[in-house]
Amino acid sequence: MEVEREPCEEPPPTMMEEEEAEAISVAKDPPRIHRLDQSVVNRIAAGEVIQRPVSAVKELVENSLDAHSTSINVVVKDGGLKLIQVSDDGHGIRYEDLPILCERHTTSKLSEFEDLQSIKSMGFRGEALASMTYVGHVTVTTITAGQLHGYRVSYRDGVMEHEPKACAAVKGTQIMIENLFYNMTARRKTLQNSADDYPKIVDLLSRFAIHHINVNFSCRKHGAARADVHTVATSSRLDAIRSVFGVSVARNLMKIEAADDDVSSSVFEMDGFISNSNYIAKKTTMVLFINDRLVECTALKRAIEIVYAATLPKASKPFIYMSIVLPSEHVDVNIHPTKREVSLLNQEAIIEKIQSAFESKLRNSNEERTFQEQTMEPSSSGPKDTRKDSDCSPKLSGSRSQKVPVHKIVRTDSQDPAGRLHAYLQVKPQSHLGKESDLTVVRSSVRQRRNPKETADLTSIQELVSEIEGNSHSGLQDIIKYCTYIGMADDVFALLQHNTHLYLVNVVNLSKELMYQQVLCRFAHFNAIQISNPVPLKELIMLALKEEDLDQQCDENDDLKEKIAEMNMELLKQKSEMLNEYFSLSIDLDGNLSRLPVVLDQYTPDMDRVPEFILCLGNDIDWDNEKSCFQGISAALSNFYALHPPTLPNPSGDNFQFYKKRQSSRNPQDEGNSSNSLVDDVVIEEEIDHELLAEAENAWAQREWSIQHVLFPAVRLFFKPPTSMATDGTFVQVASLEKLYKIFERC
């Protein structure tokens, strides 16, 4: 008997079995590839380009440099997360370009891929601004040359939020980024916990400042009164390094150069500054620019560190500034998202030759080492005040210091250019001066005269020197010694700051008295200026007499002038031995002037005043009395060497009309009836005499340079101001900070 069995129901699959089945299914069916939404793509790309706030600052500063800016100011709040503001005075952005300004891959730097081989600008992809709009709120304010007003527009996710609005603006562009990484929670939290973002920005601006020395840089925290980076355009790289990284770094640097033009191996030029054996630091500082692009090169840095470790004691960590220039086609700039690295053709050969140059330079400099000696004065009042000077990083604001009342706060560092007038003026290229404004050379030369040789053992000279010392004004002496030069107020007066007071100083009177004192101090011990073509004294005296004579058409006066010139020439020839021995004034037997004394180092007088000086020597000197004679010659020399305004009028201001040539011509419409033409028909045309204008600009610029870099350093060292200067208008106090505060408190 067969029993029919009912089919039993299978138990339901367990959760583990379902997961195994799903895994098998997944293994069999690959995941589908789908196109990401464009907004997701852009945010991913933005996170790669703008990695930190310093990345955004670098991109914006490079854009400003590409726009040929001469001044770049950066303001940062909360390390750049809340606010980054970069302002420049570049060429601005066209109104018609604003709609696509922040779209990805929109750029003015190139149009074809081949352009990358010869690219000279720092930006080229057109990704930076677009990336910023995907991770922050971007506002652009810009104005181009010739526009009456600027435009302001906000961007988000690569597009404008509204049409550009007309607004007041200064020359150039200002880009403001607010709430950076507001939509990237993890990165924002990571950066908020980091305390080194603002120092990174300061370090970045410092590196740009020592390379682009023709640009003014400023970086400060939002709301801070003092900038942590403040540099002004200069012609000296070493001065820029001193301004940013401090004196302790700059004084221990030496210049290095290397080059190669072998096409088969490498083609490059390198110059820079590297630290010597006296420099001590805890970490390596390397500032590297390749074709004016701030980059990093780990292989080169490692090669240089090996040289320092092998050559200098204790494996010193060096300071290195290096600028390498290569042909554009030998550099691939498109290998890193943030353009932090570049690829070089024949990189190994270039590194090897630079390494050899470093090794040679360091071995030659390692023969001697300088140790700074510090003297400690005993004190019974508690512990000493010790200060540490940072080795190679710029100083940040916010450090605690002794509190000073606000109405007595002054800038006490005379080397800081922040308070000088030229820091706020447009910088003109100084190539026409024909002189490298190396302040170190000038000041070292000035200090060589700190202890001049003893004067000749003549009672008359000793009496004149004693009169100067006995008539010195102690109050003015203190002002002169500790003052800060601000700039020229006009053609004659300079502005000086001393503590909380501002003074106007007559440069002509000041320089004349300084030269007088220097002549007496250097008596019989002058260096000399050799005149290449000796000048006849008679011709010089005739020139001076003709300048004084108002009636130049009278023939009778010419005979008289000839006699006066002849007599004065014979007199000076008789006194030539004494003039040469005591004052280095050389007059040969034929009556020719061949040499003049050096009264102040690094300064050459205005040679247009030589005729007046020679005439004064012949007419105004009492040759019979020794003391009066030396006093008169010293006074004549001081007047000759004083920094008078140049003969040509100052081209700035109303005097510019002097350099316009006026030419008259008849109106073409009136040529047919010339008999009836009157004065009214004459057309006056004005044309600028560029040659004369350039000569005047050169003379005035040279004078101002000499006042700032030669006259006032010498005044601080040597000058003993006479009591009369306190009342004759040479020194005039024009402002006092305490009194100004009282005035403003009443307002």
XYZ file of C-alpha atoms in Angstrom:
747
model
C 0.000 0.000 0.000
C 1.562 3.164 -1.117
C 1.246 6.173 1.024
C 1.198 9.460 -0.723
C 3.423 12.012 0.973
C 2.529 15.584 0.882
C 5.387 17.799 -0.249
C 6.866 19.610 2.748
C 7.388 23.354 2.521
C 11.014 24.625 2.392
C 11.996 26.959 5.226
C 12.479 30.613 4.235
C 16.123 31.699 3.529
C 18.017 33.203 6.370
C 19.534 36.703 6.295
C 23.003 35.268 5.788
C 21.819 33.289 2.791
C 20.279 36.427 1.291
C 23.565 38.325 1.643
C 25.469 35.471 0.023
C 23.006 35.402 -2.867
C 23.297 39.155 -3.302
C 27.090 38.939 -3.254
C 26.977 36.278 -5.958
C 24.646 38.466 -8.008
C 26.953 41.458 -7.580
C 29.937 39.388 -8.572
C 28.186 38.410 -11.738
C 26.797 41.876 -12.617
C 29.420 44.743 -12.580
C 28.243 48.112 -11.210
C 26.849 50.533 -13.721
C 28.889 53.553 -14.709
C 26.909 56.756 -14.677
C 27.764 60.370 -15.387
C 28.210 62.510 -12.296
C 26.195 65.665 -11.956
C 28.207 68.713 -13.058
C 27.894 70.375 -9.653
C 29.472 67.304 -8.018
C 32.302 67.340 -10.561
C 32.986 71.000 -9.936
C 33.029 70.626 -6.152
C 35.433 67.670 -6.373
C 37.729 69.645 -8.667
C 37.483 72.716 -6.438
C 38.575 70.722 -3.408
C 41.672 69.636 -5.308
C 42.652 73.114 -6.555
C 41.774 75.036 -3.369
C 43.168 72.752 -0.681
C 43.595 75.361 2.062
C 43.069 79.128 2.440
C 46.709 79.706 1.484
C 45.974 78.024 -1.869
C 43.316 80.638 -2.629
C 45.639 83.485 -1.604
C 48.407 82.143 -3.852
C 46.091 81.952 -6.871
C 44.749 85.479 -6.308
C 48.197 87.022 -5.762
C 49.484 85.372 -8.927
C 46.508 86.778 -10.835
C 47.389 90.231 -9.481
C 50.995 89.852 -10.629
C 49.794 88.745 -14.070
C 47.771 91.986 -14.163
C 51.038 93.999 -13.814
C 50.130 95.290 -10.351
C 52.577 97.446 -8.406
C 50.728 97.138 -5.077
C 49.031 94.035 -3.609
C 47.222 94.083 -0.248
C 45.880 90.978 1.518
C 43.450 90.969 4.467
C 42.609 87.688 6.250
C 40.080 86.795 8.954
C 40.089 83.559 10.987
C 42.936 82.090 8.987
C 41.090 82.741 5.728
C 37.973 80.715 6.509
C 35.761 83.729 7.169
C 37.411 86.243 4.849
C 40.160 86.522 2.251
C 40.439 89.892 0.520
C 43.087 90.570 -2.130
C 43.300 94.075 -3.641
C 45.639 95.218 -6.409
C 46.197 98.169 -8.733
C 46.475 96.128 -11.938
C 44.733 96.668 -15.259
C 41.341 95.433 -13.988
C 38.705 93.241 -15.691
C 36.593 94.277 -18.676
C 32.875 94.735 -18.047
C 31.993 92.375 -20.898
C 34.175 89.623 -19.365
C 32.441 89.629 -15.972
C 29.646 87.141 -16.936
C 32.164 84.360 -17.740
C 34.846 85.405 -15.239
C 34.215 82.520 -12.834
C 33.279 79.811 -15.299
C 35.669 76.859 -15.472
C 38.393 76.986 -18.114
C 37.888 80.632 -19.050
C 41.190 82.491 -19.242
C 42.973 85.329 -21.003
C 46.392 83.664 -20.728
C 46.225 81.184 -23.631
C 43.951 79.963 -26.424
C 45.667 76.813 -27.724
C 47.427 73.914 -26.009
C 50.671 74.785 -27.801
C 50.682 78.118 -25.950
C 51.740 76.230 -22.818
C 55.213 75.799 -24.330
C 55.833 79.543 -24.202
C 53.562 80.537 -21.303
C 54.993 83.314 -19.116
C 51.976 84.116 -16.946
C 51.508 82.266 -13.656
C 47.873 81.362 -14.313
C 46.689 79.542 -17.408
C 44.003 76.917 -16.653
C 41.108 79.177 -15.724
C 40.168 76.948 -12.770
C 41.102 78.945 -9.674
C 38.292 81.538 -9.566
C 35.734 78.949 -10.615
C 36.876 76.590 -7.846
C 36.583 79.366 -5.268
C 32.938 79.992 -6.202
C 32.101 76.307 -5.567
C 33.545 76.327 -2.028
C 32.952 79.948 -0.971
C 31.086 83.183 -1.623
C 33.061 85.340 -4.066
C 32.614 89.087 -4.681
C 34.590 90.935 -7.350
C 35.015 94.721 -7.558
C 36.980 96.042 -10.530
C 37.640 99.091 -12.667
C 39.682 99.481 -15.840
C 41.597 102.508 -17.061
C 39.402 105.235 -18.471
C 36.189 104.165 -16.682
C 34.357 106.679 -14.523
C 33.201 104.008 -12.066
C 33.795 100.352 -11.305
C 31.532 97.307 -11.087
C 30.775 94.873 -8.270
C 29.309 91.412 -8.788
C 28.904 88.255 -6.646
C 29.412 84.690 -7.867
C 28.227 81.300 -6.721
C 28.844 77.931 -8.347
C 30.586 79.589 -11.277
C 27.809 82.001 -12.304
C 26.818 85.543 -11.406
C 24.170 85.917 -8.729
C 23.082 89.267 -10.205
C 24.017 91.722 -12.911
C 27.165 93.809 -12.275
C 26.337 96.892 -10.217
C 28.058 100.237 -10.733
C 30.063 101.357 -7.697
C 32.938 103.577 -6.618
C 36.280 101.840 -7.028
C 39.994 102.487 -7.030
C 42.282 101.388 -9.834
C 42.556 97.629 -10.188
C 40.616 94.677 -8.794
C 39.486 93.531 -5.363
C 38.397 89.904 -4.881
C 36.750 88.903 -1.618
C 36.087 85.289 -0.570
C 33.785 84.723 2.410
C 32.905 81.524 4.290
C 35.470 79.341 2.549
C 34.558 75.598 2.577
C 31.094 76.377 3.947
C 29.747 73.320 2.090
C 32.633 70.957 2.957
C 32.021 70.191 6.621
C 34.886 67.764 7.215
C 37.562 70.020 5.703
C 36.240 73.127 7.469
C 36.357 71.379 10.855
C 39.892 70.159 10.143
C 41.084 73.645 9.228
C 39.324 75.270 12.189
C 41.348 73.034 14.491
C 44.565 74.044 12.736
C 46.467 77.054 14.055
C 49.003 77.500 11.254
C 46.937 78.791 8.321
C 47.586 82.496 8.822
C 51.351 81.998 9.303
C 51.328 80.049 6.024
C 49.761 83.042 4.279
C 52.309 85.403 5.840
C 55.133 83.115 4.722
C 53.689 83.001 1.178
C 53.512 86.811 0.893
C 57.037 87.081 2.312
C 58.356 84.803 -0.423
C 56.627 86.794 -3.142
C 57.920 90.066 -1.640
C 61.620 89.167 -1.798
C 61.350 88.076 -5.434
C 59.038 90.708 -6.912
C 60.971 93.646 -5.467
C 59.236 96.151 -7.766
C 55.852 95.462 -6.108
C 54.520 96.725 -2.752
C 53.125 93.883 -0.620
C 50.978 94.072 2.503
C 49.349 91.330 4.601
C 47.448 91.775 7.839
C 44.705 90.261 9.933
C 41.260 91.783 9.622
C 40.963 94.595 12.164
C 44.695 94.701 12.949
C 46.351 98.113 12.910
C 49.792 96.838 11.880
C 50.597 94.663 8.889
C 52.593 91.475 9.428
C 54.132 91.882 5.980
C 54.769 95.382 4.659
C 57.290 95.956 1.892
C 57.819 98.769 -0.571
C 59.361 98.539 -3.998
C 63.149 98.658 -3.933
C 66.019 98.125 -6.322
C 68.004 95.949 -3.897
C 67.124 92.298 -3.317
C 69.125 92.260 -0.102
C 67.123 95.222 1.240
C 63.910 93.311 0.507
C 65.187 90.248 2.389
C 66.237 92.472 5.285
C 62.800 94.108 5.399
C 60.935 90.773 5.438
C 63.158 88.282 7.239
C 65.168 90.647 9.435
C 68.713 91.930 9.818
C 69.936 88.700 11.430
C 69.268 86.849 8.174
C 70.361 89.527 5.695
C 73.761 90.163 7.291
C 74.703 86.480 6.944
C 73.887 86.096 3.252
C 76.182 85.976 0.258
C 75.367 86.247 -3.414
C 75.610 83.200 -5.658
C 75.374 82.820 -9.422
C 75.571 79.936 -11.878
C 74.800 79.485 -15.558
C 75.127 77.052 -18.426
C 74.457 77.480 -22.133
C 75.356 73.978 -23.338
C 72.339 72.919 -25.387
C 73.353 69.257 -25.175
C 73.176 69.174 -21.371
C 71.367 72.150 -19.831
C 70.540 75.795 -20.488
C 69.815 77.957 -17.439
C 70.776 81.018 -15.400
C 70.636 81.051 -11.610
C 71.233 83.819 -9.111
C 70.301 84.272 -5.491
C 71.458 84.643 -1.894
C 72.527 81.832 0.426
C 73.492 81.767 4.089
C 77.113 81.586 5.180
C 78.796 79.774 8.052
C 77.624 82.369 10.603
C 73.935 81.648 9.994
C 72.231 79.344 12.490
C 68.639 78.101 12.245
C 66.591 75.087 13.263
C 65.089 74.416 9.825
C 65.895 74.995 6.187
C 64.231 77.941 4.473
C 64.291 77.666 0.699
C 62.593 80.220 -1.552
C 62.715 78.969 -5.136
C 61.415 80.743 -8.224
C 61.653 79.135 -11.656
C 60.826 81.550 -14.478
C 59.287 83.886 -11.853
C 57.008 81.068 -10.642
C 57.072 80.148 -6.926
C 57.592 76.385 -6.826
C 59.090 73.574 -4.775
C 61.774 71.125 -5.861
C 62.481 68.374 -3.338
C 65.437 66.970 -5.278
C 67.188 70.350 -5.479
C 66.511 71.109 -1.819
C 67.922 67.745 -0.753
C 71.039 68.229 -2.916
C 71.749 71.638 -1.335
C 71.204 70.319 2.202
C 73.775 67.596 1.497
C 76.322 70.233 0.465
C 75.704 72.287 3.632
C 75.937 69.215 5.867
C 79.235 68.209 4.294
C 80.787 71.696 4.152
C 79.651 73.645 7.210
C 79.911 72.657 10.884
C 77.029 71.084 12.753
C 75.106 70.421 9.517
C 73.622 73.915 9.502
C 70.112 74.402 8.145
C 70.512 77.061 5.457
C 68.511 80.027 4.192
C 68.311 79.971 0.393
C 66.752 82.365 -2.067
C 67.197 81.217 -5.645
C 65.820 82.380 -8.985
C 66.315 80.079 -11.984
C 65.566 81.187 -15.532
C 65.200 78.631 -18.317
C 63.777 78.719 -21.841
C 59.987 78.406 -21.620
C 59.973 75.282 -23.776
C 62.236 73.532 -21.221
C 59.677 73.847 -18.402
C 56.426 71.884 -18.069
C 54.188 73.898 -15.749
C 51.110 71.671 -16.089
C 51.985 68.758 -13.786
C 50.407 69.764 -10.453
C 46.829 70.842 -9.577
C 48.038 73.879 -7.621
C 51.077 74.516 -9.908
C 53.320 73.965 -6.878
C 55.753 71.857 -8.866
C 57.157 71.989 -12.389
C 59.097 69.547 -14.532
C 62.431 70.619 -16.033
C 64.237 69.345 -19.075
C 67.625 67.906 -18.033
C 66.710 68.400 -14.364
C 69.500 66.126 -13.068
C 72.195 68.044 -14.963
C 70.861 71.415 -13.717
C 70.770 70.223 -10.102
C 74.299 68.837 -10.373
C 75.706 72.146 -11.662
C 73.852 74.206 -9.038
C 75.115 71.831 -6.349
C 78.689 72.323 -7.582
C 78.268 76.106 -7.489
C 77.009 75.914 -3.880
C 79.892 73.685 -2.838
C 82.484 76.012 -4.369
C 80.931 79.100 -2.791
C 80.644 77.548 0.663
C 84.188 76.171 0.678
C 85.579 79.591 -0.188
C 83.493 81.251 2.528
C 84.286 78.694 5.231
C 87.792 79.991 5.783
C 86.667 82.399 8.479
C 83.744 82.803 10.851
C 82.472 85.889 12.662
C 81.180 85.781 16.227
C 78.923 88.541 17.537
C 80.087 89.870 20.880
C 77.579 91.231 23.381
C 78.612 93.254 26.413
C 76.480 92.967 29.543
C 76.270 95.922 31.903
C 75.788 95.091 35.584
C 72.451 96.105 37.022
C 71.102 95.874 40.514
C 67.437 96.076 39.560
C 66.188 92.547 39.018
C 66.534 90.278 36.008
C 67.662 91.358 32.581
C 65.266 91.902 29.692
C 66.188 89.327 27.061
C 64.798 89.355 23.557
C 64.985 86.675 20.895
C 65.190 87.561 17.241
C 63.544 85.019 14.980
C 65.921 83.414 12.524
C 64.078 83.486 9.264
C 60.340 83.861 9.734
C 58.487 87.182 9.601
C 57.166 88.539 12.880
C 53.439 88.153 13.523
C 51.247 90.686 15.198
C 49.618 89.985 18.495
C 52.780 89.493 20.556
C 52.644 91.040 24.009
C 54.668 94.167 24.639
C 54.804 96.937 27.169
C 51.610 98.966 26.934
C 52.101 102.535 25.733
C 49.401 105.239 25.946
C 47.706 105.596 22.583
C 48.574 109.281 22.269
C 52.293 108.466 22.631
C 52.572 105.527 20.235
C 55.202 106.243 17.579
C 57.178 104.212 15.092
C 60.673 103.973 16.541
C 62.399 101.830 13.887
C 64.041 104.201 11.426
C 64.735 101.304 9.041
C 61.016 100.488 8.626
C 59.747 102.300 5.518
C 56.080 102.146 6.565
C 55.952 105.783 7.621
C 57.840 107.369 4.749
C 56.104 109.361 2.073
C 57.443 107.292 -0.819
C 55.596 104.259 0.553
C 52.333 105.920 -0.525
C 53.502 107.271 -3.877
C 53.635 105.548 -7.233
C 57.061 104.018 -7.673
C 58.935 105.105 -10.801
C 61.800 103.047 -12.192
C 65.104 104.446 -10.962
C 67.265 103.237 -13.834
C 67.888 106.805 -14.996
C 69.795 107.569 -11.808
C 72.700 105.515 -13.079
C 73.450 104.386 -9.527
C 72.628 101.241 -7.573
C 70.885 102.418 -4.417
C 72.685 99.956 -2.171
C 72.141 101.475 1.233
C 74.625 99.131 2.887
C 77.480 100.494 0.793
C 76.502 104.082 1.532
C 76.132 103.612 5.275
C 79.339 101.635 5.627
C 81.171 104.375 3.740
C 79.631 106.990 6.005
C 80.655 105.073 9.120
C 84.237 105.019 7.922
C 84.263 108.729 8.736
C 82.900 108.266 12.255
C 86.403 108.774 13.613
C 88.095 111.107 11.114
C 91.810 111.712 11.193
C 93.027 114.352 13.573
C 93.115 117.819 12.123
C 96.342 119.627 11.441
C 98.050 121.148 14.442
C 96.943 124.669 13.571
C 95.574 126.853 16.337
C 93.146 128.572 13.979
C 91.498 125.265 12.949
C 91.325 124.103 16.563
C 89.631 127.366 17.523
C 87.049 127.020 14.729
C 86.288 123.428 15.772
C 85.990 124.477 19.417
C 83.510 127.200 18.439
C 81.320 124.589 16.747
C 81.381 122.280 19.771
C 80.774 125.096 22.239
C 77.834 126.497 20.281
C 76.045 123.140 19.840
C 72.331 122.927 20.783
C 71.721 119.793 22.891
C 67.966 119.641 22.149
C 68.479 119.744 18.397
C 71.314 117.240 18.771
C 68.883 114.735 20.291
C 66.311 115.342 17.534
C 68.907 114.848 14.797
C 70.386 111.708 16.326
C 67.112 109.843 16.834
C 64.898 111.212 14.075
C 63.187 109.312 11.258
C 63.259 110.710 7.730
C 59.712 110.920 6.271
C 60.193 112.648 2.907
C 60.453 115.990 1.142
C 57.612 118.430 1.850
C 58.670 120.790 -0.957
C 61.841 121.812 -2.785
C 63.605 123.059 0.372
C 61.989 121.490 3.462
C 62.099 117.850 4.560
C 59.798 116.175 7.095
C 61.360 114.491 10.143
C 59.683 112.582 12.969
C 61.149 112.543 16.463
C 59.154 110.724 19.143
C 55.664 112.232 18.941
C 56.694 115.404 17.095
C 56.858 116.254 13.403
C 59.419 118.792 12.150
C 60.081 120.720 8.953
C 63.830 121.030 8.325
C 65.487 123.382 5.837
C 67.684 120.990 3.866
C 69.800 123.760 2.295
C 70.739 125.348 5.650
C 71.260 121.938 7.260
C 73.520 120.633 4.482
C 75.485 123.886 4.309
C 76.316 123.780 8.033
C 77.132 120.055 7.874
C 79.525 120.616 4.960
C 81.212 123.477 6.846
C 81.818 121.236 9.853
C 83.048 118.395 7.640
C 85.552 120.668 5.878
C 87.073 121.620 9.230
C 87.092 118.007 10.467
C 88.794 116.750 7.293
C 91.199 119.668 7.085
C 94.393 118.551 5.290
C 93.052 114.979 4.997
C 90.658 115.144 2.044
C 90.059 112.548 -0.604
C 89.773 114.077 -4.071
C 87.511 114.205 -7.120
C 89.701 114.187 -10.213
C 88.411 116.327 -13.095
C 89.045 114.463 -16.351
C 89.453 117.626 -18.426
C 90.983 120.457 -16.354
C 88.994 123.685 -16.639
C 90.628 127.144 -17.032
C 89.927 129.328 -14.000
C 89.560 132.394 -16.191
C 86.676 130.852 -18.132
C 84.945 129.799 -14.912
C 85.239 133.294 -13.419
C 83.962 134.878 -16.649
C 80.924 132.595 -16.575
C 80.183 133.610 -12.980
C 80.568 137.322 -13.751
C 78.264 137.091 -16.765
C 75.589 135.387 -14.661
C 75.755 138.236 -12.141
C 75.743 141.005 -14.774
C 72.252 142.197 -15.667
C 73.395 144.334 -18.628
C 75.089 141.679 -20.767
C 75.111 143.810 -23.953
C 77.541 146.444 -22.646
C 81.021 146.065 -24.199
C 82.669 148.203 -21.497
C 81.749 145.649 -18.867
C 83.493 142.903 -20.860
C 86.882 144.570 -20.470
C 86.309 144.985 -16.750
C 85.303 141.349 -16.426
C 88.438 140.286 -18.272
C 90.599 142.227 -15.810
C 88.750 140.842 -12.767
C 89.044 137.298 -14.100
C 92.757 137.741 -14.814
C 93.456 139.151 -11.336
C 91.511 136.418 -9.554
C 93.187 133.705 -11.606
C 96.659 135.026 -10.717
C 95.689 135.267 -7.047
C 94.451 131.659 -6.927
C 97.571 130.472 -8.759
C 99.663 132.094 -6.026
C 97.620 130.328 -3.328
C 97.476 127.002 -5.194
C 100.072 125.261 -2.980
C 98.134 126.032 0.210
C 94.767 125.146 -1.391
C 96.140 121.826 -2.584
C 97.801 120.894 0.730
C 94.935 121.785 3.052
C 91.808 121.464 0.860
C 92.804 119.167 -2.068
C 91.976 121.983 -4.489
C 94.470 121.490 -7.297
C 95.317 124.389 -9.639
C 98.139 123.844 -12.139
C 100.708 126.394 -13.380
C 98.505 127.281 -16.356
C 95.613 128.238 -14.101
C 93.478 125.140 -14.717
C 91.274 123.527 -12.026
C 92.019 119.776 -12.026
C 90.827 118.474 -8.639
C 88.138 119.097 -6.012
C 87.895 117.768 -2.440
C 85.478 115.069 -1.246
C 83.625 116.750 1.605
C 81.023 113.986 2.106
C 81.462 110.396 0.954
C 79.126 109.092 -1.764
C 78.135 112.647 -2.707
C 79.196 114.724 -5.709
C 78.272 118.426 -5.751
C 76.354 120.195 -8.506
C 79.068 121.087 -11.039
C 76.953 123.948 -12.398
C 77.956 125.845 -9.241
C 81.720 125.586 -9.825
C 81.989 129.077 -11.473
C 80.243 130.714 -8.509
C 82.533 128.829 -6.102
C 85.741 129.892 -7.893
C 84.593 133.531 -8.038
C 83.881 133.413 -4.298
C 87.401 132.109 -3.619
C 88.890 134.976 -5.582
C 86.719 137.820 -4.233
C 85.505 136.981 -0.723
C 88.473 135.455 1.115
C 90.612 137.386 3.580
C 94.003 135.910 2.658
C 95.950 137.988 5.223
C 94.436 136.501 8.402
C 94.931 132.749 8.878
C 91.735 132.018 10.833
C 89.556 134.251 8.641
C 91.126 132.715 5.535
C 90.383 129.110 6.553
C 86.921 130.087 7.757
C 86.157 131.795 4.434
C 87.398 128.896 2.298
C 85.405 126.445 4.430
C 82.280 128.597 4.049
C 82.774 128.792 0.259
C 83.180 125.011 0.047
C 80.122 124.422 2.234
C 77.971 126.675 0.053
C 79.258 124.881 -3.062
C 78.576 121.395 -1.626
C 75.209 122.234 -0.015
C 72.170 120.473 -1.489
C 70.634 123.432 -3.273
C 67.606 122.853 -5.505
C 68.723 122.077 -9.079
C 68.911 124.940 -11.561
C 66.068 123.527 -13.662
C 62.596 123.949 -12.079
C 60.956 120.947 -10.451
C 58.876 119.265 -13.208
C 56.064 118.415 -10.798
C 53.202 120.875 -10.296
C 52.935 124.247 -12.005
C 56.591 124.235 -13.103
C 55.757 121.681 -15.800
C 54.798 124.585 -18.074
C 58.486 125.511 -18.206
C 59.190 122.426 -20.314
C 56.623 123.187 -22.988
C 57.869 124.752 -26.212
C 55.517 127.371 -27.630
C 55.367 127.490 -31.416
C 53.226 129.909 -33.442
C 51.709 129.170 -36.828
C 49.057 130.827 -38.965
C 45.623 129.409 -39.320
C 45.473 127.629 -42.735
C 42.049 129.130 -43.427
C 43.493 132.647 -43.362
C 46.411 132.091 -45.718
C 44.501 133.635 -48.655
C 43.948 137.017 -46.991
C 47.313 137.421 -45.277
C 47.080 141.197 -45.535
C 44.133 141.245 -43.169
C 45.414 138.620 -40.766
C 45.892 139.799 -37.211
C 47.466 138.380 -34.110
C 44.206 136.599 -33.324
C 44.721 134.393 -36.377
C 47.944 132.933 -34.979
C 47.601 129.387 -33.578
C 49.822 128.616 -30.573
C 51.087 125.028 -30.412
C 52.785 123.558 -27.341
C 55.322 120.757 -27.505
C 57.103 119.176 -24.530
C 60.910 119.327 -24.522
C 61.423 115.695 -23.477
C 65.218 115.915 -23.346
C 65.176 118.867 -20.978
C 62.375 117.277 -18.935
C 64.346 114.033 -18.519
C 67.404 116.014 -17.401
C 65.345 117.853 -14.787
C 63.673 114.689 -13.488
C 67.074 113.044 -13.185
C 68.545 115.994 -11.261
C 65.640 116.241 -8.811
C 65.460 112.477 -8.243
C 69.229 112.364 -7.635
C 68.985 115.185 -5.102
C 66.178 113.513 -3.145
C 68.091 110.219 -3.119
C 71.173 111.992 -1.761
C 69.129 113.755 0.933
C 67.615 110.520 2.232
C 70.530 108.101 1.865
C 73.623 110.326 2.215
C 72.787 113.594 3.977
C 70.657 112.366 6.896
C 72.807 109.298 7.767
C 75.812 111.669 7.890
C 73.857 114.232 9.921
C 73.018 111.586 12.547
C 76.679 110.636 12.882
C 78.610 113.911 12.660
C 76.392 116.982 12.883
C 76.521 119.408 15.803
C 73.594 121.804 15.267
C 74.389 125.413 16.196
C 72.111 127.223 18.639
C 70.969 129.642 15.920
C 69.136 126.861 14.095
C 66.561 126.684 16.874
C 65.320 130.194 16.023
C 66.247 130.942 12.389
C 63.616 128.659 10.811
C 65.903 125.737 9.991
C 63.937 123.508 12.411
C 60.181 124.136 12.731
C 57.838 121.906 14.722
C 54.594 121.504 12.763
C 52.683 118.842 14.731
C 52.592 117.095 18.085
C 50.702 113.850 18.617
C 49.617 114.766 22.144
C 48.162 118.106 21.013
C 46.417 116.488 18.068
C 44.719 114.017 20.402
C 43.504 116.879 22.571
C 42.046 118.588 19.504
C 40.298 115.430 18.320
C 38.938 114.725 21.808
C 37.142 118.087 21.732
C 35.608 117.395 18.302
